[in-house]
Coordinates of C-alpha atoms and ligand atoms in Angstrom, one line a residue:
M1 CA 82.8 -118.3 -8.4
E2 CA 80.7 -115.2 -8.2
D3 CA 83.6 -113.1 -6.9
L4 CA 85.8 -113.9 -10.0
L5 CA 83.0 -112.5 -12.2
K6 CA 83.4 -109.2 -10.3
V7 CA 87.1 -109.2 -11.2
K8 CA 86.2 -109.9 -14.9
A9 CA 83.7 -107.0 -14.8
K10 CA 86.3 -104.7 -13.3
I11 CA 88.8 -105.6 -16.1
K12 CA 86.2 -104.8 -18.7
E13 CA 85.4 -101.5 -16.9
F14 CA 89.1 -100.5 -16.7
T15 CA 89.5 -101.4 -20.4
A16 CA 86.4 -99.6 -21.5
E17 CA 87.6 -96.4 -19.8
C18 CA 90.4 -96.0 -22.3
G19 CA 87.8 -95.5 -25.0
H20 CA 89.3 -97.9 -27.5
Q21 CA 86.8 -100.2 -29.0
K22 CA 89.2 -102.7 -30.5
S23 CA 90.8 -103.3 -27.1
L24 CA 87.4 -104.3 -25.8
E25 CA 86.9 -106.6 -28.7
L26 CA 90.3 -108.2 -28.1
L27 CA 89.5 -108.6 -24.4
E28 CA 86.5 -110.7 -25.3
L29 CA 88.8 -113.1 -27.2
L30 CA 91.0 -113.7 -24.3
P31 CA 90.1 -117.0 -22.7
T32 CA 90.0 -116.7 -18.9
G33 CA 92.5 -118.9 -17.1
K34 CA 92.4 -120.3 -13.6
M35 CA 92.7 -116.8 -12.0
L36 CA 94.9 -118.2 -9.3
R37 CA 96.2 -114.8 -8.4
S38 CA 92.7 -113.4 -7.9
K39 CA 91.6 -116.4 -5.9
L40 CA 94.6 -115.8 -3.7
I41 CA 94.1 -112.1 -3.2
L42 CA 90.4 -112.5 -2.4
K43 CA 91.1 -115.3 0.1
I44 CA 93.6 -113.1 1.9
A45 CA 92.0 -109.6 1.6
G46 CA 88.3 -110.6 1.4
V47 CA 86.0 -109.3 -1.3
N48 CA 85.7 -105.5 -1.5
E49 CA 86.2 -102.7 -4.0
E50 CA 90.0 -102.4 -3.2
S51 CA 90.7 -106.1 -3.5
I52 CA 88.7 -106.5 -6.7
Q53 CA 90.7 -103.6 -8.2
L54 CA 93.9 -105.2 -7.1
C55 CA 92.8 -108.5 -8.7
A56 CA 91.9 -106.7 -12.0
V57 CA 95.4 -105.0 -12.1
V58 CA 97.2 -108.3 -11.4
E59 CA 95.1 -110.2 -14.0
M60 CA 95.7 -107.5 -16.6
I61 CA 99.5 -107.6 -16.0
H62 CA 99.4 -111.4 -16.2
A63 CA 97.3 -111.4 -19.4
A64 CA 99.8 -108.8 -20.9
S65 CA 102.7 -111.0 -20.1
L66 CA 101.1 -114.0 -21.8
L67 CA 100.2 -111.9 -24.9
H68 CA 103.9 -111.1 -25.1
D69 CA 105.0 -114.6 -24.2
D70 CA 102.9 -116.2 -27.0
V71 CA 104.7 -114.0 -29.5
I72 CA 108.1 -114.9 -28.0
D73 CA 107.2 -118.6 -27.9
D74 CA 105.4 -118.5 -31.3
A75 CA 102.5 -120.2 -29.6
M76 CA 99.4 -120.8 -31.7
T77 CA 97.1 -121.7 -28.8
R78 CA 96.5 -120.4 -25.4
R79 CA 94.2 -122.2 -22.9
G80 CA 92.8 -124.4 -25.7
K81 CA 91.9 -121.5 -28.0
P82 CA 93.8 -119.8 -30.8
S83 CA 96.2 -117.2 -29.4
I84 CA 95.8 -113.5 -30.3
N85 CA 99.0 -113.7 -32.4
A86 CA 97.5 -116.7 -34.3
M87 CA 94.1 -115.0 -34.8
Y88 CA 95.6 -111.6 -35.7
N89 CA 99.3 -111.2 -35.8
N90 CA 102.4 -110.6 -33.5
K91 CA 102.0 -106.8 -33.6
T92 CA 98.4 -106.9 -32.4
S93 CA 99.3 -109.3 -29.5
I94 CA 102.2 -107.1 -28.4
M95 CA 100.3 -103.8 -28.7
F96 CA 97.2 -105.2 -26.9
G97 CA 99.6 -106.5 -24.2
D98 CA 101.1 -103.0 -23.9
I99 CA 97.6 -101.5 -23.6
L100 CA 96.5 -103.9 -20.8
Y101 CA 99.8 -103.4 -19.0
S102 CA 99.6 -99.6 -19.2
I103 CA 96.0 -99.5 -17.9
A104 CA 97.0 -101.7 -15.0
F105 CA 99.9 -99.4 -14.1
T106 CA 97.7 -96.3 -14.4
K107 CA 95.3 -97.9 -11.9
L108 CA 98.2 -98.9 -9.6
T109 CA 99.1 -95.2 -9.2
F110 CA 95.8 -94.8 -7.2
M111 CA 96.8 -97.6 -4.8
N112 CA 98.8 -97.8 -1.6
L113 CA 102.5 -97.1 -2.3
K114 CA 103.7 -100.3 -0.9
I115 CA 101.3 -102.3 -3.1
A116 CA 102.4 -100.2 -6.1
Y117 CA 106.0 -101.0 -5.3
N118 CA 105.4 -104.7 -4.8
I119 CA 103.5 -105.1 -8.0
S120 CA 105.8 -103.0 -10.2
N121 CA 108.9 -104.6 -8.8
A122 CA 107.4 -108.0 -9.6
V123 CA 106.9 -107.0 -13.2
T124 CA 110.6 -106.1 -13.5
L125 CA 111.4 -109.6 -12.1
L126 CA 109.0 -111.4 -14.4
S127 CA 110.4 -109.6 -17.4
I128 CA 113.9 -110.6 -16.3
G129 CA 112.7 -114.1 -15.7
E130 CA 111.3 -114.3 -19.2
M131 CA 114.6 -113.1 -20.6
I132 CA 116.6 -115.7 -18.6
D133 CA 114.1 -118.4 -19.8
V134 CA 114.7 -117.4 -23.4
D135 CA 118.5 -117.3 -22.9
L136 CA 118.4 -120.7 -21.3
G137 CA 116.7 -122.0 -24.4
E138 CA 120.1 -121.6 -26.1
T139 CA 122.0 -124.1 -24.0
F140 CA 121.3 -127.5 -22.3
N141 CA 121.2 -126.2 -18.7
T142 CA 121.7 -128.7 -16.0
D143 CA 122.1 -126.3 -13.1
Y144 CA 119.1 -126.6 -10.7
D145 CA 119.7 -123.2 -9.0
V146 CA 119.6 -121.4 -12.4
Y147 CA 116.3 -123.1 -13.2
L148 CA 114.9 -122.2 -9.8
D149 CA 115.9 -118.6 -10.0
M150 CA 114.3 -118.3 -13.5
I151 CA 110.9 -119.8 -12.4
Y152 CA 110.9 -117.8 -9.3
K153 CA 111.3 -114.6 -11.3
K154 CA 109.1 -115.7 -14.2
T155 CA 106.1 -117.0 -12.2
G156 CA 106.8 -116.8 -8.5
S157 CA 107.4 -113.0 -8.4
L158 CA 103.9 -111.9 -9.4
I159 CA 102.2 -114.5 -7.2
Q160 CA 104.4 -113.5 -4.3
A161 CA 103.5 -109.8 -4.9
S162 CA 99.8 -110.7 -5.2
A163 CA 99.8 -112.4 -1.8
A164 CA 101.9 -109.7 -0.1
S165 CA 99.8 -106.9 -1.6
A166 CA 96.6 -108.6 -0.4
A167 CA 98.1 -108.9 3.1
I168 CA 98.9 -105.1 3.0
L169 CA 95.3 -104.4 2.1
A170 CA 94.0 -106.6 4.9
G171 CA 96.5 -105.2 7.5
L172 CA 98.2 -108.6 7.9
E173 CA 101.8 -109.5 8.2
E174 CA 103.2 -109.0 4.7
S175 CA 106.3 -111.2 4.9
K176 CA 104.4 -114.4 5.9
Y177 CA 102.1 -114.1 2.9
A178 CA 105.0 -113.2 0.6
T179 CA 106.8 -116.4 1.6
Y180 CA 103.5 -118.3 1.0
G181 CA 103.1 -116.7 -2.4
R182 CA 106.7 -117.3 -3.4
N183 CA 106.6 -121.0 -2.7
L184 CA 103.2 -121.4 -4.2
G185 CA 104.3 -119.6 -7.3
I186 CA 107.4 -121.8 -7.7
A187 CA 105.5 -124.9 -7.1
F188 CA 102.8 -123.8 -9.6
Q189 CA 105.4 -123.4 -12.4
M190 CA 106.9 -126.8 -11.5
V191 CA 103.5 -128.4 -11.7
D192 CA 103.2 -126.8 -15.1
D193 CA 106.5 -128.3 -16.1
I194 CA 105.5 -131.7 -15.0
L195 CA 102.1 -131.6 -16.7
D196 CA 103.9 -130.8 -20.0
I197 CA 105.1 -134.4 -19.8
T198 CA 102.3 -136.2 -18.1
A199 CA 99.2 -134.6 -19.6
D200 CA 97.8 -134.7 -23.1
E201 CA 97.1 -131.8 -25.5
A202 CA 93.3 -132.0 -25.0
T203 CA 93.7 -131.6 -21.3
L204 CA 96.4 -129.0 -21.4
G205 CA 94.9 -126.7 -24.0
K206 CA 98.3 -126.5 -25.6
P207 CA 100.6 -129.1 -27.2
A208 CA 102.1 -131.6 -24.8
M209 CA 105.8 -132.5 -24.5
A210 CA 106.6 -129.0 -26.0
D211 CA 109.0 -127.7 -23.4
F212 CA 112.1 -129.7 -24.3
K213 CA 111.7 -129.0 -27.9
E214 CA 111.4 -125.3 -27.1
G215 CA 114.7 -125.5 -25.3
K216 CA 113.4 -125.6 -21.8
V217 CA 115.2 -128.1 -19.5
T218 CA 112.5 -128.1 -16.8
I219 CA 112.5 -129.9 -13.4
P220 CA 111.6 -133.4 -14.7
Y221 CA 114.4 -133.2 -17.3
L222 CA 116.9 -131.9 -14.7
K223 CA 116.0 -134.9 -12.5
L224 CA 116.2 -137.3 -15.4
Y225 CA 119.6 -136.0 -16.4
E226 CA 120.8 -136.5 -12.9
E227 CA 119.7 -140.1 -12.8
L228 CA 120.8 -141.3 -16.3
D229 CA 124.2 -143.0 -16.8
N230 CA 126.7 -141.3 -19.2
S231 CA 125.3 -142.8 -22.4
G232 CA 121.7 -141.9 -21.3
K233 CA 122.9 -138.4 -20.5
E234 CA 124.4 -138.1 -24.0
R235 CA 121.2 -139.5 -25.6
L236 CA 119.0 -137.0 -23.7
K237 CA 121.3 -134.1 -24.7
S238 CA 121.1 -135.2 -28.3
L239 CA 117.3 -134.9 -28.3
Y240 CA 117.4 -131.4 -26.9
K241 CA 115.4 -128.9 -29.1
K242 CA 114.7 -131.6 -31.6
D243 CA 111.4 -132.6 -33.4
L244 CA 111.3 -136.0 -31.9
N245 CA 110.3 -139.1 -33.9
E246 CA 108.2 -142.0 -32.5
E247 CA 111.2 -144.0 -31.3
E248 CA 112.8 -141.0 -29.6
I249 CA 109.5 -140.1 -27.8
A250 CA 109.2 -143.7 -26.7
W251 CA 112.7 -143.7 -25.3
L252 CA 112.0 -140.4 -23.4
K253 CA 108.7 -141.8 -22.0
N254 CA 110.3 -145.0 -21.0
S255 CA 113.1 -143.1 -19.3
F256 CA 110.6 -141.2 -17.3
A257 CA 108.7 -144.4 -16.5
T258 CA 111.7 -146.3 -15.3
T259 CA 113.4 -143.6 -13.3
K260 CA 112.3 -141.5 -10.3
A261 CA 112.6 -138.2 -12.3
L262 CA 108.8 -137.5 -12.3
K263 CA 108.2 -138.9 -8.8
S264 CA 111.0 -136.7 -7.3
S265 CA 109.8 -133.7 -9.2
I266 CA 106.3 -134.2 -7.8
E267 CA 107.8 -134.6 -4.3
L268 CA 109.6 -131.3 -4.7
T269 CA 106.4 -129.5 -5.5
Q270 CA 104.8 -131.0 -2.4
K271 CA 107.8 -129.9 -0.3
L272 CA 107.4 -126.3 -1.6
G273 CA 103.7 -126.6 -0.9
F274 CA 104.4 -127.6 2.6
E275 CA 106.8 -124.7 3.0
A276 CA 104.1 -122.3 1.7
I277 CA 101.6 -123.6 4.3
E278 CA 104.2 -123.5 7.0
A279 CA 104.7 -119.8 6.5
I280 CA 101.0 -118.9 7.2
K281 CA 100.0 -121.8 9.5
D282 CA 99.3 -119.5 12.4
E283 CA 97.2 -117.2 10.4
G284 CA 94.1 -119.3 10.6
N285 CA 93.2 -119.0 6.9
L286 CA 92.3 -122.6 5.9
A287 CA 91.4 -121.5 2.3
L288 CA 95.1 -120.9 1.6
I289 CA 95.8 -124.5 2.4
D290 CA 93.0 -125.5 0.0
I291 CA 94.5 -123.3 -2.8
M292 CA 97.9 -125.0 -2.3
Q293 CA 96.4 -128.5 -2.5
Q294 CA 94.3 -127.7 -5.5
M295 CA 97.3 -126.3 -7.2
C296 CA 99.5 -129.4 -6.5
D297 CA 96.7 -131.8 -7.5
R298 CA 95.6 -130.0 -10.7
K299 CA 95.5 -131.9 -14.0
F300 CA 95.9 -128.9 -16.3
Ligands
FPP1 C1 104.8 -118.0 -19.4 O1 105.8 -118.9 -19.5 C2 105.3 -116.6 -19.2 C3 105.3 -115.9 -18.1 C4 104.7 -116.4 -16.8 C5 105.9 -114.5 -18.0 C6 106.1 -113.8 -19.3 C7 106.7 -112.4 -19.1 C8 106.9 -111.5 -20.1 C9 106.7 -111.8 -21.5 C10 107.5 -110.2 -19.7 C11 106.6 -109.0 -20.2 C12 105.7 -108.6 -19.2 C13 104.7 -107.7 -19.3 C14 103.8 -107.4 -18.2 C15 104.3 -107.0 -20.6 P1 105.8 -120.3 -20.3 O2 106.0 -120.0 -21.7 O3 106.7 -121.2 -19.6 O4 104.3 -120.8 -20.1 P2 103.1 -121.2 -21.1 O5 103.3 -122.6 -21.4 O6 101.9 -120.9 -20.4 O7 103.3 -120.3 -22.3
MG2 MG1 104.9 -119.7 -23.4

């Protein structure tokens, strides 16, 4: 999409302005993702200088959070390519994240105050979300509300702020778009959590079945735990954070295949998707329905 190229060019321009050659070199090594947040902003606010700048700011914050996340998760790949921490080291990944994050915040000071508030508040939430996620990695969490709060903060908050900020730019009703973004964001993270189980490494661009081993009891595991009998529950708990052998992987896959855990997780993402669309249904923006559907049906 031509418009996304404008966002990429703006990110490069913002980064070049800081006059640090190595940052520009590192930027070239960052694989571009789906740019969901930019697609959303441009479909709500249209394509103009202000919306492209907002996209660049949000994408830079998102990239910074992933540079930090890959250090926290010790992830060697990102979007199918070696991560910056793998190619360089943890320090480089953290510092480059700090640089992108700070440039984005400097640019935010030139923007509408309500937008600046929405975005900066979302970064506080996503940082808290990441901390909750890491802390949850210590225990086998079976509380759905705790999981939901974590994914809202970690992933939903910045998507919500992107949609709300785009609505502010376009003079539209902020709260409707915030609700849309919030539900879209939560569903997006749940789809990610489902794909960790259903997709393979080549499609995902990162190792599959990694969440449970990393200590993440995501929505399909929560649903599976609910459905299993007591001995199944105990078996599932005993596999938590373990390097699984073939027999254990087979048991897990069979459990997913013979219960409704995956099906009901998918239904939940569809329900959230419906709630997202419900919030903006009178706004006459069909592209937002498309974004929601693409997101639910995605394979990676
Ligand atoms: C990916 O989660 C992580 C996030 C969406 C947020 C990470 C946030 C921080 C590290 C806070 C710091 C923020 C800034 C702006 C510097 P995941 O590990 O579940 O997803 P993955 O499989 O894509 O890695
Ligand atoms: Mg991660």
